[in-house]
Tab-separated table of C-alpha atoms in Angstrom:
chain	number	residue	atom	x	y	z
L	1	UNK	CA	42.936	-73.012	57.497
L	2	UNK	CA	41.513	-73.455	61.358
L	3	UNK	CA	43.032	-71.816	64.193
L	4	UNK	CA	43.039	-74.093	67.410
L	5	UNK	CA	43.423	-72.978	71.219
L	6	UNK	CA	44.821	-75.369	73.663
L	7	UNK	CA	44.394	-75.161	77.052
L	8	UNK	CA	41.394	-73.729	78.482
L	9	UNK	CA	42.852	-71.528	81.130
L	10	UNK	CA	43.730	-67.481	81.053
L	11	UNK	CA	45.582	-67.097	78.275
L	12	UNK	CA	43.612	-69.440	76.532
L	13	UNK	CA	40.319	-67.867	77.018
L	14	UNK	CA	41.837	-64.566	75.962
L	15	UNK	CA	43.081	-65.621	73.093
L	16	UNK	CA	40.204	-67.913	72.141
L	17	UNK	CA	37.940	-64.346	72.420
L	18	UNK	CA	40.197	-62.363	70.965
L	19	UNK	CA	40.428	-64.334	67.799
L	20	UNK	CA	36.284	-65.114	67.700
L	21	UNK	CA	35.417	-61.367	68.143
L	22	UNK	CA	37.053	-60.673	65.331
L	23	UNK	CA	34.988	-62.836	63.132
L	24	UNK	CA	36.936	-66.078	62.863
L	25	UNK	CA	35.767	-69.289	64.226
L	26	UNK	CA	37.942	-70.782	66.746
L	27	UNK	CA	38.486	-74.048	68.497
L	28	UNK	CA	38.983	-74.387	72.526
L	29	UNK	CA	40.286	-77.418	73.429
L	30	UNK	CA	40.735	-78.276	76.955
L	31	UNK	CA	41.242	-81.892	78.871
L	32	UNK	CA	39.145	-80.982	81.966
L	33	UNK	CA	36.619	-82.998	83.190
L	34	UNK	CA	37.829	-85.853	81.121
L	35	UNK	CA	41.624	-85.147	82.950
L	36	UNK	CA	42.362	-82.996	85.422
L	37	UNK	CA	46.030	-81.612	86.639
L	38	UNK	CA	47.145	-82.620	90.224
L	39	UNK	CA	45.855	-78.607	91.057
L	40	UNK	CA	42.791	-78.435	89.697
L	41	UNK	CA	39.686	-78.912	90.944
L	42	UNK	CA	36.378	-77.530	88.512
L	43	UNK	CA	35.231	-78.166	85.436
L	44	UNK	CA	35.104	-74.511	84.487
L	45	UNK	CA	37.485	-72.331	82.455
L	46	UNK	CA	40.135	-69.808	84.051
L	47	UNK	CA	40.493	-71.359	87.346
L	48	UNK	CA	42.481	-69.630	89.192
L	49	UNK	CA	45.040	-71.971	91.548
L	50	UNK	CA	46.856	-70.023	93.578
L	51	UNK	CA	45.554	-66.434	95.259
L	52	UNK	CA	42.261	-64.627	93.885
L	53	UNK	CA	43.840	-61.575	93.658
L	54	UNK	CA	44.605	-59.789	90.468
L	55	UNK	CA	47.793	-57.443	92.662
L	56	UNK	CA	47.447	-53.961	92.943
L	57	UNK	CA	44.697	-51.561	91.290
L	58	UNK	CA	46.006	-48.086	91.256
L	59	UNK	CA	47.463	-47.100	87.535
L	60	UNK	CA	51.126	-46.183	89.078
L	61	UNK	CA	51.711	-49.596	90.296
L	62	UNK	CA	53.093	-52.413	87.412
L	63	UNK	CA	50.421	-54.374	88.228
L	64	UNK	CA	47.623	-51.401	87.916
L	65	UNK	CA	48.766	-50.289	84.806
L	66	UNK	CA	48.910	-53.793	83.298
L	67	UNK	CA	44.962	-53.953	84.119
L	68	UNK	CA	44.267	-50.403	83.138
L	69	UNK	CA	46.435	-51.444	79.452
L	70	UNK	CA	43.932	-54.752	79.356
L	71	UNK	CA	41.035	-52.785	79.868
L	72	UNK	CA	41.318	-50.603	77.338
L	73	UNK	CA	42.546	-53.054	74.936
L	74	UNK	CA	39.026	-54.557	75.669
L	75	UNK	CA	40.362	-57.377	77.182
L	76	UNK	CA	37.619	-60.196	77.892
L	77	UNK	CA	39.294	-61.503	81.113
L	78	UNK	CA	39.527	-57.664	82.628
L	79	UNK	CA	35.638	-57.662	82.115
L	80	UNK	CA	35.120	-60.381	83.900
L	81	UNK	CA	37.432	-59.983	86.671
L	82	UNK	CA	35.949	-56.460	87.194
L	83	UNK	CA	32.422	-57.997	87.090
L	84	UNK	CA	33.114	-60.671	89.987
L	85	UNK	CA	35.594	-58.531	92.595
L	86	UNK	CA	35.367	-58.665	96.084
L	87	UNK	CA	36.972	-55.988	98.495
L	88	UNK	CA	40.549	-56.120	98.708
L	89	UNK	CA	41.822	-52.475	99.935
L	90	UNK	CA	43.713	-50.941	96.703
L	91	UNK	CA	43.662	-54.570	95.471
L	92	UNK	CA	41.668	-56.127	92.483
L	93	UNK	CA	40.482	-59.762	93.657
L	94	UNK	CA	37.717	-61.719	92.830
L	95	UNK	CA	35.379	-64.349	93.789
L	96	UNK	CA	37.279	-66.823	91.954
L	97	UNK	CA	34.282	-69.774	91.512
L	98	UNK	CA	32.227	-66.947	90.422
L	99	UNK	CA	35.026	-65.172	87.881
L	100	UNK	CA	35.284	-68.901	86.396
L	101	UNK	CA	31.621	-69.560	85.982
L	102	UNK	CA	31.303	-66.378	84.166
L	103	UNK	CA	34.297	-66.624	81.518
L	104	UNK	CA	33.056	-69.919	81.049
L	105	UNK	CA	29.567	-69.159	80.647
L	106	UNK	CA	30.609	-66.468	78.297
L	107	UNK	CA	32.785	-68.669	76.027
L	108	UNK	CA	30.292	-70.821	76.113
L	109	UNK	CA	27.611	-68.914	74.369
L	110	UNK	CA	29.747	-67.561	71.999
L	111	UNK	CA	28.558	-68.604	68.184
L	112	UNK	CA	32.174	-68.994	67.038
L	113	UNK	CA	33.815	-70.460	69.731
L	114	UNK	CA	33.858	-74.665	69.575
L	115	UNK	CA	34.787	-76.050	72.774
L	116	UNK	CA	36.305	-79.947	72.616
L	117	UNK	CA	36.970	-81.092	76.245
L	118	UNK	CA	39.577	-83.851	75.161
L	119	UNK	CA	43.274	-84.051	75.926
L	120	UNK	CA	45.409	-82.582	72.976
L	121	UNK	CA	48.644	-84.609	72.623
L	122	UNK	CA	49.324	-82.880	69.337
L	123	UNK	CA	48.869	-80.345	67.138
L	124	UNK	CA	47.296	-80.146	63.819
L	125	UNK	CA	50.055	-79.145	61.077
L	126	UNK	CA	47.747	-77.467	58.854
L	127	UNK	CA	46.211	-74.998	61.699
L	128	UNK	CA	47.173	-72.064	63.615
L	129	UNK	CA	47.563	-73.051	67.262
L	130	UNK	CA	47.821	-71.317	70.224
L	131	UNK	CA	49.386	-73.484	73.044
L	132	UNK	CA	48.326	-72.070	76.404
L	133	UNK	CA	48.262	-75.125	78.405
L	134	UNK	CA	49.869	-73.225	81.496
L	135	UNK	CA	52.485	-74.888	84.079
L	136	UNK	CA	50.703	-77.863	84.512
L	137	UNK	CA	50.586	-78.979	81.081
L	138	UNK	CA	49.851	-82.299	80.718
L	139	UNK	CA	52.590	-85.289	80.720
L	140	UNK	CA	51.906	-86.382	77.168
L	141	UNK	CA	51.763	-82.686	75.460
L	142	UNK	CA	54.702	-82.054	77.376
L	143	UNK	CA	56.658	-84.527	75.734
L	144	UNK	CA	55.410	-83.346	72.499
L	145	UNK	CA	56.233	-80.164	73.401
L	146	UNK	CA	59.539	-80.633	74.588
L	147	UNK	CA	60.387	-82.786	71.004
L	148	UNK	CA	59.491	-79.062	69.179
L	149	UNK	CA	61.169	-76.972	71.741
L	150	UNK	CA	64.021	-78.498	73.114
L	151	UNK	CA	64.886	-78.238	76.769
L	152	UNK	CA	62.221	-77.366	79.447
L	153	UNK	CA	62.653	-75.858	82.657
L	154	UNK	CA	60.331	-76.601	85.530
L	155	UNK	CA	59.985	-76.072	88.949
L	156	UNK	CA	56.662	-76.158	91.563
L	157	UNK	CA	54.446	-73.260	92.459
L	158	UNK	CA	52.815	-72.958	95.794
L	159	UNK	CA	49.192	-72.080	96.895
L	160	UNK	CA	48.102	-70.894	100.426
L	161	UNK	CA	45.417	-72.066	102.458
L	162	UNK	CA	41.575	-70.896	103.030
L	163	UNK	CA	39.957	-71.150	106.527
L	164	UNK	CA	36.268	-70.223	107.204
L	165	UNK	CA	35.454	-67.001	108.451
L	166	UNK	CA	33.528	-68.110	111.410
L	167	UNK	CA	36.351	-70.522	112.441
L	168	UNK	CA	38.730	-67.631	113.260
L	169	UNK	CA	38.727	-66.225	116.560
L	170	UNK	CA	38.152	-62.711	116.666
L	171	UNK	CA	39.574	-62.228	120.256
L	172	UNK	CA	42.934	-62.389	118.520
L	173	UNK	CA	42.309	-60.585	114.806
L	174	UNK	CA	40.990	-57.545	113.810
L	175	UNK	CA	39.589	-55.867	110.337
L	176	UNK	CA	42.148	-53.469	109.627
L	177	UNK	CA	44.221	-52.787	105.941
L	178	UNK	CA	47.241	-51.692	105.979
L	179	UNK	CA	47.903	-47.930	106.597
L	180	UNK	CA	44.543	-47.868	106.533
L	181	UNK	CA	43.970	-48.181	102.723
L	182	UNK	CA	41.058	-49.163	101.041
L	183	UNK	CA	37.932	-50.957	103.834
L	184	UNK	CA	39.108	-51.802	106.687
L	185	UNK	CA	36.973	-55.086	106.017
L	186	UNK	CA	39.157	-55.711	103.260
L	187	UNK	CA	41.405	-57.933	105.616
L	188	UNK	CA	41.738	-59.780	108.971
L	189	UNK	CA	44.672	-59.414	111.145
L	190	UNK	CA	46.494	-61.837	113.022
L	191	UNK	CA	48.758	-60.604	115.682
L	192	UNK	CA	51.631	-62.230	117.495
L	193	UNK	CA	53.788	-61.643	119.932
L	194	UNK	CA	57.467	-62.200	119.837
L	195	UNK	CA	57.336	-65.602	121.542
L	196	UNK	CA	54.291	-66.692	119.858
L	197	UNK	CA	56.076	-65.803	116.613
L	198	UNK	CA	59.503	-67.714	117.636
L	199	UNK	CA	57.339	-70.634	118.211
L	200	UNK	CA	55.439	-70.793	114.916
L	201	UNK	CA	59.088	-69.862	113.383
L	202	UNK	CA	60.754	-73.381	114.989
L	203	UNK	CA	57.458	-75.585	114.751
L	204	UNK	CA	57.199	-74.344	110.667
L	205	UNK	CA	61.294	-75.032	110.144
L	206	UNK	CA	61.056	-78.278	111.680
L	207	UNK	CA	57.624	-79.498	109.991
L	208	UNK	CA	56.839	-82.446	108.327
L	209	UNK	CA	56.814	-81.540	104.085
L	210	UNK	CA	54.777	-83.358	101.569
L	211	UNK	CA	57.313	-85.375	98.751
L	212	UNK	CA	58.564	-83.270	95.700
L	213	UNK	CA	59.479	-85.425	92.830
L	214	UNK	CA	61.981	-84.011	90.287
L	215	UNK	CA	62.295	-80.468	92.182
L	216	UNK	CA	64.581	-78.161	90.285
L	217	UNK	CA	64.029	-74.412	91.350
L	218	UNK	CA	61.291	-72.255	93.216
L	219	UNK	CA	59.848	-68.839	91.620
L	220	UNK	CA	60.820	-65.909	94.728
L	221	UNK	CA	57.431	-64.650	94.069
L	222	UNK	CA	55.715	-68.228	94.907
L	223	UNK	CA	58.110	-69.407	97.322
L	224	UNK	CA	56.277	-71.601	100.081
L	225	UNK	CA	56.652	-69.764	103.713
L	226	UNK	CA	58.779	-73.057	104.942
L	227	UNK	CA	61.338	-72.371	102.607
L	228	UNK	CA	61.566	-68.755	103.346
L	229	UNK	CA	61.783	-69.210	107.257
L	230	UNK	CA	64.555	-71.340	106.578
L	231	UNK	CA	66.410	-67.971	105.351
L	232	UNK	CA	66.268	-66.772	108.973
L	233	UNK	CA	64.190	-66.040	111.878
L	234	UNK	CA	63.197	-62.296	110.782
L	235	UNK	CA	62.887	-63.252	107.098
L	236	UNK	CA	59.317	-63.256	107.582
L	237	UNK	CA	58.716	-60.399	109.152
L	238	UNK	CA	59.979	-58.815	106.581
L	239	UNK	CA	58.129	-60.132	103.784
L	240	UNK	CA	54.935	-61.565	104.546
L	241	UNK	CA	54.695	-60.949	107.943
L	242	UNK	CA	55.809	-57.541	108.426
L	243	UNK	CA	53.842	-55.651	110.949
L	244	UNK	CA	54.272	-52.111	109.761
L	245	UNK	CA	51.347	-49.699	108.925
L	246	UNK	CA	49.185	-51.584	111.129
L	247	UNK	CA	48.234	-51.234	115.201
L	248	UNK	CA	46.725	-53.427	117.077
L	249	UNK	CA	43.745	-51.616	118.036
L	250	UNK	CA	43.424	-53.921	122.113
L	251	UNK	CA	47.166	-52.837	122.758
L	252	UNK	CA	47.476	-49.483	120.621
L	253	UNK	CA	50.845	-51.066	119.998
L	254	UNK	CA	52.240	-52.531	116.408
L	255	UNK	CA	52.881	-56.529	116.693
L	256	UNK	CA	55.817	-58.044	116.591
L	257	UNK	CA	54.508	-59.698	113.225
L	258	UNK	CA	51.117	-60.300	111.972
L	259	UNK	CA	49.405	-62.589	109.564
L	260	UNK	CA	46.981	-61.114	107.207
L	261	UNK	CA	43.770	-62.675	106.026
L	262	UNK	CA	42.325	-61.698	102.761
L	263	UNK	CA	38.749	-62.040	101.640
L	264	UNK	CA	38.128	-65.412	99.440
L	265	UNK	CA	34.654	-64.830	98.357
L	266	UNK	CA	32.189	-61.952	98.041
L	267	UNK	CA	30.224	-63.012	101.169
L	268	UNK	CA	33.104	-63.354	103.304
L	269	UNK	CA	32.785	-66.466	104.397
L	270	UNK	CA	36.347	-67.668	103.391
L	271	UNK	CA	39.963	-66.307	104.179
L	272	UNK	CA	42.766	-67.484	102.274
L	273	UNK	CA	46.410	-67.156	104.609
L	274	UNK	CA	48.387	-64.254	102.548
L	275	UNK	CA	51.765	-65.152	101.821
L	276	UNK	CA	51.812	-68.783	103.280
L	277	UNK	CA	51.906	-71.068	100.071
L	278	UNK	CA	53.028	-73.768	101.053
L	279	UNK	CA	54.574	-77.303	100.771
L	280	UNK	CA	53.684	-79.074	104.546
L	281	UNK	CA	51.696	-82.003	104.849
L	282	UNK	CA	47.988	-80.977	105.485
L	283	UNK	CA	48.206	-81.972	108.862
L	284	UNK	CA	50.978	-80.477	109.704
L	285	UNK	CA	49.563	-76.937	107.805
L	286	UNK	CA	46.908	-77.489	110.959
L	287	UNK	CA	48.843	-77.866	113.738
L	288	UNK	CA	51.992	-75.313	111.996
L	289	UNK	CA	49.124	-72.448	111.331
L	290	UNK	CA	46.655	-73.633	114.934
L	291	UNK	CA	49.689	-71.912	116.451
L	292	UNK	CA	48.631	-68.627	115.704
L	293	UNK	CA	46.673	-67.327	118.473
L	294	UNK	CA	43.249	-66.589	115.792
L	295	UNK	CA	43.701	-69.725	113.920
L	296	UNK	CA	44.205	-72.240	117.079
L	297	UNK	CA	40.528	-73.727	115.584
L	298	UNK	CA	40.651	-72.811	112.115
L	299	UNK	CA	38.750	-74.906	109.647
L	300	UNK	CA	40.703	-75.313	106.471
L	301	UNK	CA	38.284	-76.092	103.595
L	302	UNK	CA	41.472	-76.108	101.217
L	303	UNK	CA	44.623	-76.401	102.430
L	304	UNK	CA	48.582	-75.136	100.774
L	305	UNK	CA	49.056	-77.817	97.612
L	306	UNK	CA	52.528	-77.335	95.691
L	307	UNK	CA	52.215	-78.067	92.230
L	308	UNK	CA	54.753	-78.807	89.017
L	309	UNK	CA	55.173	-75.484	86.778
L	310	UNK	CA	56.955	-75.896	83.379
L	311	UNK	CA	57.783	-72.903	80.866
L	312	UNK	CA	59.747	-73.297	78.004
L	313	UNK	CA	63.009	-71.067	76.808
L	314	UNK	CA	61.175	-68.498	75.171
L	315	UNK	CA	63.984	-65.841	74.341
L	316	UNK	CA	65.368	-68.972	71.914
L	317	UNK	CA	62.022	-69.575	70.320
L	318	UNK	CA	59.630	-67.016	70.469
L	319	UNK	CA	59.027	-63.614	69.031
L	320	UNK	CA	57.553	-60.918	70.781
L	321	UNK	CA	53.520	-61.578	69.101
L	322	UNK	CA	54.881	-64.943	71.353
L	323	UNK	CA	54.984	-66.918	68.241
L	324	UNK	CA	57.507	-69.469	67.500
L	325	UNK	CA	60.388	-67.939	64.975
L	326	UNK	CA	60.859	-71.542	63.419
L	327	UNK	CA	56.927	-72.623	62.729
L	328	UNK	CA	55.204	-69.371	62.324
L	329	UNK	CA	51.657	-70.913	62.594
L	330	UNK	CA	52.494	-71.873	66.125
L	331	UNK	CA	51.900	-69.302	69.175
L	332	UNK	CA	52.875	-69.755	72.711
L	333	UNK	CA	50.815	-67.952	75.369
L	334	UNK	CA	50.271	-67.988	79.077
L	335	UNK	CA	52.936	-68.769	82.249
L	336	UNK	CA	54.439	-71.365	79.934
L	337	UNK	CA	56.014	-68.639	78.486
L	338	UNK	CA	57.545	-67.462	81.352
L	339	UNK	CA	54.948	-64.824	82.023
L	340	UNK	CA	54.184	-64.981	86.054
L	341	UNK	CA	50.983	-63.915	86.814
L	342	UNK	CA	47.407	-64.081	85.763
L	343	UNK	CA	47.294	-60.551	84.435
L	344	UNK	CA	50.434	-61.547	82.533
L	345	UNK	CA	48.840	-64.729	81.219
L	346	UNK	CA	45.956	-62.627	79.948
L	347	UNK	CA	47.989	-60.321	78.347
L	348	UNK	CA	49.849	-62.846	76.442
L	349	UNK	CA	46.672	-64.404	75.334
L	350	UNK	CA	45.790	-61.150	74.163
L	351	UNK	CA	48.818	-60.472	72.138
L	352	UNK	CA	48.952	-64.176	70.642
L	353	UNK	CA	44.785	-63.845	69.730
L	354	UNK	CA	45.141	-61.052	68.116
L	355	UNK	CA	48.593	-62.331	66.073
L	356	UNK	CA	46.991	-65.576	65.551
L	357	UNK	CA	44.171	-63.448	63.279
L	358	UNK	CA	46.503	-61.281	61.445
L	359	UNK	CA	48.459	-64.111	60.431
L	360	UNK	CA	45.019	-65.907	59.437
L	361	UNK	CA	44.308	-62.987	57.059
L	362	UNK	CA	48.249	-62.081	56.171
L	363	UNK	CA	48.224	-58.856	57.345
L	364	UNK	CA	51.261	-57.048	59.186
L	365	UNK	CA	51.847	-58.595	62.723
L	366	UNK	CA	50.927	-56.085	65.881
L	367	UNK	CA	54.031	-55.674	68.442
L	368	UNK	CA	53.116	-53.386	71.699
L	369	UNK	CA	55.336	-50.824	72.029
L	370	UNK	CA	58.172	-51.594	74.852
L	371	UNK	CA	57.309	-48.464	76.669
L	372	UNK	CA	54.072	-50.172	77.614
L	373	UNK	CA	53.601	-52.810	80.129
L	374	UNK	CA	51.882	-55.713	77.525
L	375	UNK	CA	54.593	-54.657	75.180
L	376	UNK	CA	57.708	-55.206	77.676
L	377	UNK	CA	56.257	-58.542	79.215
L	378	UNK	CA	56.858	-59.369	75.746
L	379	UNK	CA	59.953	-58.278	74.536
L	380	UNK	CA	61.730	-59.827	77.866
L	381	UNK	CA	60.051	-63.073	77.186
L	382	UNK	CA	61.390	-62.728	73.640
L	383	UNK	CA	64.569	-61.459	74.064
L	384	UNK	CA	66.039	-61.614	77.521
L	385	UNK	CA	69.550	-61.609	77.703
L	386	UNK	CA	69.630	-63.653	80.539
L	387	UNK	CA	71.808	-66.961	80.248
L	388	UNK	CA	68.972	-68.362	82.948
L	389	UNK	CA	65.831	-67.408	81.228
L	390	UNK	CA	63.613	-66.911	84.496
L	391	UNK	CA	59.593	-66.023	84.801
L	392	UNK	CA	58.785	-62.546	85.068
L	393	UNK	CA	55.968	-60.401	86.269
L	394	UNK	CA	54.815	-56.861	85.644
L	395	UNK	CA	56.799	-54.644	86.736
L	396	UNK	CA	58.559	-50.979	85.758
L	397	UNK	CA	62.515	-52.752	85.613
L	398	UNK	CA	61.117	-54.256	81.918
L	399	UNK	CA	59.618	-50.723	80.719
L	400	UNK	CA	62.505	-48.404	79.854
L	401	UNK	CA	63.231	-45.108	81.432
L	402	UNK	CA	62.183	-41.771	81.075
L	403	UNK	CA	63.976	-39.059	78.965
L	404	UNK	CA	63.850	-37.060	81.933
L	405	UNK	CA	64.976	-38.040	85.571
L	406	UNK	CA	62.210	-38.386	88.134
L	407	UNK	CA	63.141	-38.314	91.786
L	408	UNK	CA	60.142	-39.477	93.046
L	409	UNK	CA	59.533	-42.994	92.627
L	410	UNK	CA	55.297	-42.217	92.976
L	411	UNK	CA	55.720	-39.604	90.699
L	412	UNK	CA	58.353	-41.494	88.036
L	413	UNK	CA	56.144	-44.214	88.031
L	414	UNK	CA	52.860	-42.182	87.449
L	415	UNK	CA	54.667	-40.820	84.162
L	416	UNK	CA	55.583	-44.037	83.089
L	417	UNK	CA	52.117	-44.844	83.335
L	418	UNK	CA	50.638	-41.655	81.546
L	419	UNK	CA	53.227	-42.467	78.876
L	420	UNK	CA	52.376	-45.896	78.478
L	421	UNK	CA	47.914	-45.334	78.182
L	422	UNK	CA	49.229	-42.426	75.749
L	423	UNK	CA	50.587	-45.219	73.472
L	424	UNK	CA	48.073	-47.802	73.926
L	425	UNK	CA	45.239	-45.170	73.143
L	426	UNK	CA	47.258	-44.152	70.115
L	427	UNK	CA	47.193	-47.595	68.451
L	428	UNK	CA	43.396	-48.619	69.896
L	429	UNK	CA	42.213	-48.065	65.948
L	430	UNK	CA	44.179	-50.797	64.411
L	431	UNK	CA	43.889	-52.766	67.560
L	432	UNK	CA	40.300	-53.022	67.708
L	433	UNK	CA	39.272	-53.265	64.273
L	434	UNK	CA	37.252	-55.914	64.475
L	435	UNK	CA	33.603	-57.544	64.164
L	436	UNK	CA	32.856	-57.331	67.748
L	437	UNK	CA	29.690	-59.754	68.420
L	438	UNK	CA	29.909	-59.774	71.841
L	439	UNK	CA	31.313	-56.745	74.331
């Protein structure tokens, strides 16, 4: 018996290096450069679409302690992402053409890891297969995928834009992070004042939108900035565009809203637009955006792209090592399991590599206890309650509460935390038993 990977992406990688470090040979199939996905651009494994960050490093944030859980499950796509970071304040981001070249060069080389760089449009009866062909699987393996599942739900994800570094003008930013955390490199800021910030508020309600075919819903946490301005004139400024915990440092003064600019690359030469995904034609994203006062001359070397994101009704069909509970053999991983989030992705590609194995050699499946965060991204995407299944990210709603009551939310979250790395040191034994070739 084989075990196949499809889909070439986070999940897929994870799972593909999961299952070959533990001695059995695996098969990575993925469709790029022979097809590519109206997002993608490169050749190379993991791309990352939207934003190069990872979300927040510290250990008492969701997002931290999913990272700090990866890490020391010796998770392949935490080593890579920690190799190719840039400076993000108390972020984790990454160079993201260098993060890909890596995790592909890695997979690469690896002795028990066949890559086959052909469209899948289905899967091998007799194998174990992990399907981690993401939102943008293709139209053909959808279909095929929708005949074994049933119903899909879909609906479009947005990226922002990147503008050079030199092309911003620095009369009207500054280097500051907010309340002063982490470099103050980290970020550019882009002031405005109240009537500059009324006028990019009409000119981006009223802009021109590229077409949406077949639109159904759009994920809060990837909502494009047009939409959300059309919730109201300070809706903004409270999300995105808030001003607080940073001063303008010509006026001494906070702004009445400010657009922040976060590192791209490790050089610095590119700035991607935090918080503006977005859906406008590109040359409307120039003249909407040229309105700030810094970006009146920006150079966009990739401009906002919305793109189709399908995940399938996992609570109905999946158990929580994300394999199906009708056709053991087949395992689900990454965002189309309603995951959100490339940590999340990653940690479902762990989970499903590792299954994927112990079903290979019929030993006892591993689940991760719900108190951790790997362990409650997959018991909601196995057994929300929810009549509306929705994507989920990491965060300390899933993880259930302590015996005792915290106040503090810093401190209830730091226990949660300590409890959690307690657990997942606990059970590193059986997790890592393995013939590890390459670490």
């Amino acid at each position: 018996m084989k075990i196949n990977v499809i889909g070439a992406g986070l999940a897929g990688c994870e799972a593909a290096w999961q299952i070959a470090k533990r001695n059995i040979p695996v098969t990575l199939y993925d469709m790029k450069p022979v097809k590519f996905s109206p997002a993608h651009k490169s050749k190379d494994f993991a791309e990352l679409v939207c934003s190069n960050s990872f979300k927040a490093a510290r250990v008492d944030s969701a997002a931290g302690l999913l990272k700090e859980e990866l890490r020391r499950c010796d998770s392949f796509l935490m080593m890579c992402a920690d190799k190719s970071k840039v400076p993000a304040g108390g972020a984790l981001a990454v160079d993201r053409d260098a993060f890909s070249r890596l995790v592909t060069q890695y997979i690469e080389d690896h002795p028990l890891i066949t890559i086959r760089r052909e469209e899948v449009k289905y899967l091998d009866s007799d194998s174990i297969n992990v399907i981690s062909t993401g939102p943008l699987t293709s139209d053909s393996f959808a279909e095929y995928i929708s005949e074994l599942c049933g119903d899909m739900l879909s609906f479009y994800d947005a990226a922002a834009p990147i503008v050079t570094r030199e092309s911003i003008d620095m009369r009207f930013a500054f280097e500051a992070s907010r309340y002063g955390k982490g470099n103050s490199a980290d970020y550019l800021n882009c002031p405005m004042e109240k009537d500059e910030y009324e006028t990019f508020y009409t000119q981006l309600r009223n802009a021109q939108r590229a077409k949406l075919h077949e639109f159904d819903k759009v994920y809060e946490g990837c909502m494009p900035i047009e939409i959300m301005a059309m919730r109201g004139e300070d809706t903004m400024r409270f999300g995105p565009m808030k001003p607080v915990g940073i001063y303008d440092p010509v006026t001494g003064k906070r702004p009445w809203a400010i657009l922040q600019m976060r590192k791209e690359n490790v050089d610095g030469t590119l700035y991607n637009l935090v918080g503006c995904q977005t859906n406008l034609t590109f040359s409307e994203q120039k003249r909407v955006f040229g309105l700030i006062p810094a970006l009146h001359s920006a150079e966009f070397v990739r401009y906002g792209v919305m793109h189709r994101n399908t995940f399938i009704d996992s609570p109905k069909l999946l158990d929580a090592t994300y394999a199906m509970r009708q056709h053991e053999k087949i395992f689900f991983a990454g965002q189309i399991t309603g995951v959100e989030g490339y940590m999340e992705s990653t940690s479902s590609g762990l989970v499903a590599g590792i299954n994927a194995v112990r079903l290979y050699r019929e030993e006892t499946p591993i689940v991760f206890p719900k108190e951790t965060m790997i362990g409650a991204l997959s018991l909601y995407v196995s057994q929300s309650q929810s009549e509306d299944f929705q994507p989920m990210g990491a965060n300390f709603g899933i993880i259930p509460s302590l015996e005792e009551k915290v106040r503090d939310k810093r401190e209830r979250y730091a226990k949660l935390a300590e409890r959690s790395l307690k657990l997942i040191n606990d059970m590193k034994d059986s997790l890592l038993k393995c013939d590890n070739l390459f670490r």
